[in-house]
GROMACS .gro file of C-alpha atoms in nm:
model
  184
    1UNK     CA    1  -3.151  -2.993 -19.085
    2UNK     CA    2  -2.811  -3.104 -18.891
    3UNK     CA    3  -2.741  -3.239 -19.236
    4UNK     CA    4  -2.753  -2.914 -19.399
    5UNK     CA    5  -2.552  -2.693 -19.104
    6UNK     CA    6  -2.303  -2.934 -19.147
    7UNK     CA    7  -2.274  -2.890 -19.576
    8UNK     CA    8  -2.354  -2.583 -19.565
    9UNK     CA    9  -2.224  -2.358 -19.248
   10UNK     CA   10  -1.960  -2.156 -19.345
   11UNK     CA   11  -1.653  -2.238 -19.079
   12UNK     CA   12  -1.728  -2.639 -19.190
   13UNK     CA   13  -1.900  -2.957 -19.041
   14UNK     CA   14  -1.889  -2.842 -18.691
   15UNK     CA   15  -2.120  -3.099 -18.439
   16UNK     CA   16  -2.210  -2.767 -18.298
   17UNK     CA   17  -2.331  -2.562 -18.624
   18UNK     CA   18  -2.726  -2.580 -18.443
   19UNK     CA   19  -2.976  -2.720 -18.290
   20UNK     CA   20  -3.091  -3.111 -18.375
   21UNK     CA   21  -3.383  -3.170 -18.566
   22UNK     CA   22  -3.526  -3.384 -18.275
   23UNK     CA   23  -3.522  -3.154 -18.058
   24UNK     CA   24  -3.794  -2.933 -18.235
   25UNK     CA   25  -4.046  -3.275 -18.332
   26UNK     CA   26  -4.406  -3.181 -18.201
   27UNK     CA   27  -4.414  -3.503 -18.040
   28UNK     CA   28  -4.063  -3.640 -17.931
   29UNK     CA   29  -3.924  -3.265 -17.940
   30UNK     CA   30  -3.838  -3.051 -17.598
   31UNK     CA   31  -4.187  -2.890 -17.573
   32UNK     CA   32  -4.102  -2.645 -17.320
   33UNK     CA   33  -3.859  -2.533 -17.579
   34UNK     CA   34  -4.146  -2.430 -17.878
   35UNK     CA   35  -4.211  -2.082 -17.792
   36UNK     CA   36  -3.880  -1.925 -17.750
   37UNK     CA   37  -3.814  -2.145 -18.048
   38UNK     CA   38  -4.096  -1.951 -18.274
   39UNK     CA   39  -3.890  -1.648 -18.136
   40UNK     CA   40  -3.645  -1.737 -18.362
   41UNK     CA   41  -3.848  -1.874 -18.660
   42UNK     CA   42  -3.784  -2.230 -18.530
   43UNK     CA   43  -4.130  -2.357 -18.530
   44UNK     CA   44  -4.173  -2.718 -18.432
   45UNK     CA   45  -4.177  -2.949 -18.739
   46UNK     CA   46  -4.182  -3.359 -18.775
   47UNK     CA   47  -3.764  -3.433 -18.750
   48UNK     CA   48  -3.808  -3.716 -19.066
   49UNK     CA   49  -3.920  -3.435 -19.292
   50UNK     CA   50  -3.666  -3.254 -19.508
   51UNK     CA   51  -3.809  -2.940 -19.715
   52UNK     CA   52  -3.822  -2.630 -19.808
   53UNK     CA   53  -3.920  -2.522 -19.458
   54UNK     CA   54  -3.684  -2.722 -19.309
   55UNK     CA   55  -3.372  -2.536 -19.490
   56UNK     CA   56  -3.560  -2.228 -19.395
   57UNK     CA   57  -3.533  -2.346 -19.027
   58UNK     CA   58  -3.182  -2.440 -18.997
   59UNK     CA   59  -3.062  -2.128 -19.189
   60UNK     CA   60  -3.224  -1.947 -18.896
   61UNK     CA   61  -3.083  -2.207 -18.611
   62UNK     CA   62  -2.763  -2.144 -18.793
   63UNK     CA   63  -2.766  -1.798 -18.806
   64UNK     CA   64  -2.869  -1.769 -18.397
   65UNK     CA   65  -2.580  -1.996 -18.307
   66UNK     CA   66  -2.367  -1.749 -18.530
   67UNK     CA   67  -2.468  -1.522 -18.317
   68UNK     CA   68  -2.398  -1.691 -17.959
   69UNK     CA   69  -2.041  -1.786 -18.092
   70UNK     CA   70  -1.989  -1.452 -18.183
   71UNK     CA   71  -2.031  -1.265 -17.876
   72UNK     CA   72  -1.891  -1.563 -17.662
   73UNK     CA   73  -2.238  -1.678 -17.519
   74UNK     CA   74  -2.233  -2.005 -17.458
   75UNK     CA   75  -2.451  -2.222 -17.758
   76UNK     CA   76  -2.497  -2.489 -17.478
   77UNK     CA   77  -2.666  -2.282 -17.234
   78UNK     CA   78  -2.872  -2.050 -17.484
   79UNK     CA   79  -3.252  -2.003 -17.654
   80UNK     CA   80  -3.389  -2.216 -17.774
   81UNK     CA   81  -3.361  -2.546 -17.587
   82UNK     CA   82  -3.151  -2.450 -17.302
   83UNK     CA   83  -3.207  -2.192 -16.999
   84UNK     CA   84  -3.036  -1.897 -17.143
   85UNK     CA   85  -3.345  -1.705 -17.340
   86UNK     CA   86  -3.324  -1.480 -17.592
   87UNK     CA   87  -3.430  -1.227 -17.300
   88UNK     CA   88  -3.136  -1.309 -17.083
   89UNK     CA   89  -2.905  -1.287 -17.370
   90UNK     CA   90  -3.002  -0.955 -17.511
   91UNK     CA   91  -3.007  -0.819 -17.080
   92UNK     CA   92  -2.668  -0.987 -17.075
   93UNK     CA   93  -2.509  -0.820 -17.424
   94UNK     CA   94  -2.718  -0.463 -17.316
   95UNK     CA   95  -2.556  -0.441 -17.016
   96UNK     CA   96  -2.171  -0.516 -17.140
   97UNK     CA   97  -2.249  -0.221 -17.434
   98UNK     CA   98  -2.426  -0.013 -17.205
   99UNK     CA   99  -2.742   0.029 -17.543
  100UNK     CA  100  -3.023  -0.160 -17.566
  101UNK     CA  101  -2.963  -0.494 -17.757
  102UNK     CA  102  -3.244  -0.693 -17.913
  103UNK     CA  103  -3.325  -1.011 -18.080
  104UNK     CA  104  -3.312  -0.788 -18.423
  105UNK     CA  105  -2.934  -0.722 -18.333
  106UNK     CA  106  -2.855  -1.070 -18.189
  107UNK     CA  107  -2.948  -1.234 -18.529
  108UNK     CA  108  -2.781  -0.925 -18.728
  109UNK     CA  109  -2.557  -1.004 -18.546
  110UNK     CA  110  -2.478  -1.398 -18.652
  111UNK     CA  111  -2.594  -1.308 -19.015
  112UNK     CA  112  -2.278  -1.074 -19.052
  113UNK     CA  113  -2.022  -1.300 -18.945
  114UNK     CA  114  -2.220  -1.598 -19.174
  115UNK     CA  115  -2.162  -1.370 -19.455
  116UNK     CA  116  -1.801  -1.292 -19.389
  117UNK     CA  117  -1.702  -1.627 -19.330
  118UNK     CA  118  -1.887  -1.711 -19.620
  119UNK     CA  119  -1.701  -1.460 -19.814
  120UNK     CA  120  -1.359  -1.602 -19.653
  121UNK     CA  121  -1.437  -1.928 -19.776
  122UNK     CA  122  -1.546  -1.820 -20.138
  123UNK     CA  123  -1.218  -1.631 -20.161
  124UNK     CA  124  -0.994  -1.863 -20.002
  125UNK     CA  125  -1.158  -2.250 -19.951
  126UNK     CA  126  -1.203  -2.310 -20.309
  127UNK     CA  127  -1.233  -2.668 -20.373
  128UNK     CA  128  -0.955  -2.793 -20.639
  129UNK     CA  129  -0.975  -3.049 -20.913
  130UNK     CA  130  -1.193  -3.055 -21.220
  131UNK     CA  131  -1.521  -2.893 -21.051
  132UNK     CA  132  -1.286  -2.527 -21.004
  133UNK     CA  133  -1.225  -2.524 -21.368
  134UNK     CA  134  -1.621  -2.528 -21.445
  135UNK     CA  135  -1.735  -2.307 -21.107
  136UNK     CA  136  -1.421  -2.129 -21.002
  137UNK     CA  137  -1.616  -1.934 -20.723
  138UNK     CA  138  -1.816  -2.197 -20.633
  139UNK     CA  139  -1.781  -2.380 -20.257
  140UNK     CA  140  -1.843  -2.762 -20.211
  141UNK     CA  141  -2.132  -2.785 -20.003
  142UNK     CA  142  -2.244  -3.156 -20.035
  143UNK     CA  143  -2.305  -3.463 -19.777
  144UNK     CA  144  -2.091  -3.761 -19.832
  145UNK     CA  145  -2.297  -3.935 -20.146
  146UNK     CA  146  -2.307  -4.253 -19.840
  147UNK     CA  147  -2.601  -4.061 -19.677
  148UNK     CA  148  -2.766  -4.014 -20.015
  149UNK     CA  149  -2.669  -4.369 -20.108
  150UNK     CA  150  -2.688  -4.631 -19.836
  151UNK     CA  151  -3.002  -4.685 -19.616
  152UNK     CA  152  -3.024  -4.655 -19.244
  153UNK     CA  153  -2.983  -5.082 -19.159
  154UNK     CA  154  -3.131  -5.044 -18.831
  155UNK     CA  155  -3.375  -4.836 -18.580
  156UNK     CA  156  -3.706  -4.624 -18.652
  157UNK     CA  157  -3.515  -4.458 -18.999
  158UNK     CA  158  -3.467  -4.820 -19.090
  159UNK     CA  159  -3.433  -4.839 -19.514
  160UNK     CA  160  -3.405  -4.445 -19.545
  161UNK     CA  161  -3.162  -4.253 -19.726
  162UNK     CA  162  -3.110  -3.870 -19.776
  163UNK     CA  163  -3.313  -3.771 -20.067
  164UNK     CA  164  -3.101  -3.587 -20.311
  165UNK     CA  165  -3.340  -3.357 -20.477
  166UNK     CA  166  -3.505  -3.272 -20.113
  167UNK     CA  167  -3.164  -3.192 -20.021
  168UNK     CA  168  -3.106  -2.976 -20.315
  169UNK     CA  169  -3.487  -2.807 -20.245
  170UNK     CA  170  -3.335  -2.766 -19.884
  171UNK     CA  171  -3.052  -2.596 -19.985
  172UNK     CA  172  -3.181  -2.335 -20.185
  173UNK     CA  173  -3.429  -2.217 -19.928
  174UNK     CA  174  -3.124  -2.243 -19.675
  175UNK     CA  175  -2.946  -2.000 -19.903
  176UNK     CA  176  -3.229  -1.772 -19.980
  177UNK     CA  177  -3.316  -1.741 -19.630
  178UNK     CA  178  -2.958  -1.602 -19.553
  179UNK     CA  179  -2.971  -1.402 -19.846
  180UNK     CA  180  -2.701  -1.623 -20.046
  181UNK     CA  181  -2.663  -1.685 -20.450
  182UNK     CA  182  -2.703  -2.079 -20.472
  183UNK     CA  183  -2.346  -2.256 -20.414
  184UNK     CA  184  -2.144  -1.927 -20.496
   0.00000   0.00000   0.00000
């Protein structure tokens, strides 16, 4: 899921894009951390699994963080593994605008600066060389082929590689989820 925030957000491979994948395992996830997760359709889910679900999950980690950076909350602090809950960030944002602000909002919110950075990058972060003769308007949104390529030598991953066509399922349900036409 880190994986695909960092291929696929918008303003690059940021470290900070979302949430870990670990942190949302049933077993060796943050458990106090699950429900105010599922607020945000960021249901636990086994971290060595990459699927469909998976892209749908990240799209929506992605699109919360979006969110936090864009009204200055702190991602460090904030829902869904930190103390900052989705309730004490829509109290906090109500009472600077003075309106109610809800969860809605927040992730309006983070989807509307996703799609205009998105758009910025279409327009202006086109990748050169032979690929922008065949997709002009399409955005290079790949992992180093390494990950695909060259297995984990050591640890519980040990032998595993990034699975291109799970990736590829991944991605599609990360675009559809944020409403985005495949690569473009």
């Amino acid at each position: 899921g880190l994986g695909l925030g960092y291929a696929l957000a918008p303003g690059g491979p940021r470290y900070d894009a979302l949430e870990h994948d670990l942190d949302f395992d049933p077993v060796a996830g943050l458990g106090y951390s699950f429900p105010e997760a599922a607020r945000v359709g960021a249901a636990p889910a086994p971290a060595g699994r990459l699927n469909e679900e998976r892209g749908r999950r990240s799209a929506r980690l992605l699109r919360l963080w979006s969110a936090l950076d864009a009204l200055n909350l702190c991602v460090f602090a904030s829902t869904p593994t930190r103390p900052l809950t989705v309730d004490h960030l829509t109290s906090q944002v109500t009472a600077v605008l003075g309106e109610r602000f809800t969860l809605k909002d927040l992730l309006a919110t983070g989807q509307a600066r996703l799609d205009g950075m998105r758009a910025y990058a279409l327009r202006e972060g086109r990748e050169a060389g032979a690929d922008a003769q065949v997709f002009p308007d399409r955005l290079s949104e790949e992992l180093p082929a390494r990950l695909h390529d060259e297995p984990i030598t050591e640890g519980p991953y040990e032998g595993a590689v990034l699975d291109r066509e799970a990736f590829a399922r991944a991605r599609r349900a990360f675009y559809e989820e944020l409403g985005w036409k495949d690569g473009s």
